[in-house]
Coordinates of C-alpha atoms in Angstrom, one line a residue:
X16 CA 38.5 139.8 166.7
X17 CA 40.6 136.8 165.7
X18 CA 41.1 133.8 168.0
X19 CA 43.8 131.3 167.5
X20 CA 43.2 127.7 168.5
X21 CA 46.1 125.9 170.1
X22 CA 46.2 122.1 169.9
X23 CA 48.4 119.9 172.0
X24 CA 48.8 116.2 171.6
X25 CA 49.2 113.6 174.3
X26 CA 52.3 111.6 174.2
X27 CA 51.8 108.0 172.8
X28 CA 52.3 106.7 176.3
X29 CA 49.7 108.9 177.8
X30 CA 47.3 108.2 175.0
X31 CA 47.7 104.5 175.6
X32 CA 47.0 105.0 179.3
X33 CA 43.9 107.0 178.5
X34 CA 42.5 104.4 176.1
X35 CA 43.4 101.6 178.5
X36 CA 41.5 103.3 181.3
X37 CA 38.5 103.9 179.1
X38 CA 38.5 100.2 178.2
X39 CA 38.8 99.3 181.9
X40 CA 35.8 101.5 182.7
X41 CA 33.8 99.9 179.9
X42 CA 34.7 96.4 181.2
X43 CA 33.6 97.4 184.7
X44 CA 30.3 98.6 183.3
X45 CA 29.8 95.3 181.5
X46 CA 30.6 93.3 184.7
X47 CA 28.2 95.4 186.7
X48 CA 25.4 94.7 184.2
X49 CA 26.3 91.0 184.4
X50 CA 26.0 91.2 188.2
X51 CA 22.6 92.9 187.9
X52 CA 21.4 90.2 185.5
X53 CA 22.6 87.5 187.8
X54 CA 20.7 89.2 190.7
X55 CA 17.5 89.3 188.6
X56 CA 17.8 85.6 187.7
X57 CA 18.3 84.6 191.4
X58 CA 15.4 86.7 192.5
X59 CA 13.2 85.0 189.8
X60 CA 14.4 81.6 191.0
X61 CA 13.6 82.4 194.6
X62 CA 10.2 83.9 193.7
X63 CA 9.5 80.6 192.0
X64 CA 10.8 78.4 194.9
X65 CA 8.8 80.4 197.5
X66 CA 5.7 80.4 195.2
X67 CA 5.5 84.2 194.9
X68 CA 5.0 84.4 191.2
X69 CA 1.5 85.6 190.3
X70 CA 0.8 86.6 193.9
X71 CA 1.0 89.9 195.7
X72 CA 4.3 89.2 197.4
X73 CA 7.7 90.7 197.3
X74 CA 11.2 89.7 198.4
X75 CA 13.5 92.2 200.0
X76 CA 17.0 91.5 198.6
X77 CA 18.7 93.3 201.5
X78 CA 17.0 91.5 204.4
X79 CA 15.6 88.3 202.8
X80 CA 12.2 89.0 204.2
X81 CA 9.2 87.9 202.1
X82 CA 6.2 90.2 202.4
X83 CA 2.8 88.9 201.3
X84 CA -0.3 91.0 200.9
X85 CA -3.1 89.4 202.8
X86 CA -6.8 90.1 203.2
X87 CA -8.9 89.6 206.4
X88 CA -8.9 85.8 205.8
X89 CA -5.1 85.5 205.7
X90 CA -2.9 84.2 203.0
X91 CA -4.3 81.5 200.8
X92 CA -2.0 80.2 198.0
X93 CA -3.5 80.1 194.5
X94 CA -3.2 76.3 194.3
X95 CA -5.6 75.9 197.3
X96 CA -3.1 74.4 199.7
X97 CA -2.6 75.9 203.1
X98 CA 0.4 78.3 203.8
X99 CA 1.9 75.7 206.1
X100 CA 1.8 73.1 203.3
X101 CA 3.6 75.5 201.0
X102 CA 6.4 76.2 203.4
X103 CA 6.7 72.6 204.4
X104 CA 7.1 71.7 200.8
X105 CA 10.1 74.0 200.5
X106 CA 12.3 71.8 202.7
X107 CA 11.7 68.9 200.2
X108 CA 12.9 71.1 197.3
X109 CA 16.1 72.0 199.0

């Protein structure tokens, strides 16, 4: 059984539009990656500001709620200061 292959070519105008759209999709992908990187940098900055680095805490990016894992004695920052001192110091940083 013999099969013939038929090839059709796009017009130059359609080929241009196809390549232009492919480049637009690639540009959108790069911009999305840049936005994800910016989000990671902001979260890191906020974790540093709210003294969450190195602690069992998390920041919910949708609600802005900070969740700290505590034991039965409550939250004690690693530097030995009280939790109230930590949050009071945040106003001075702003």
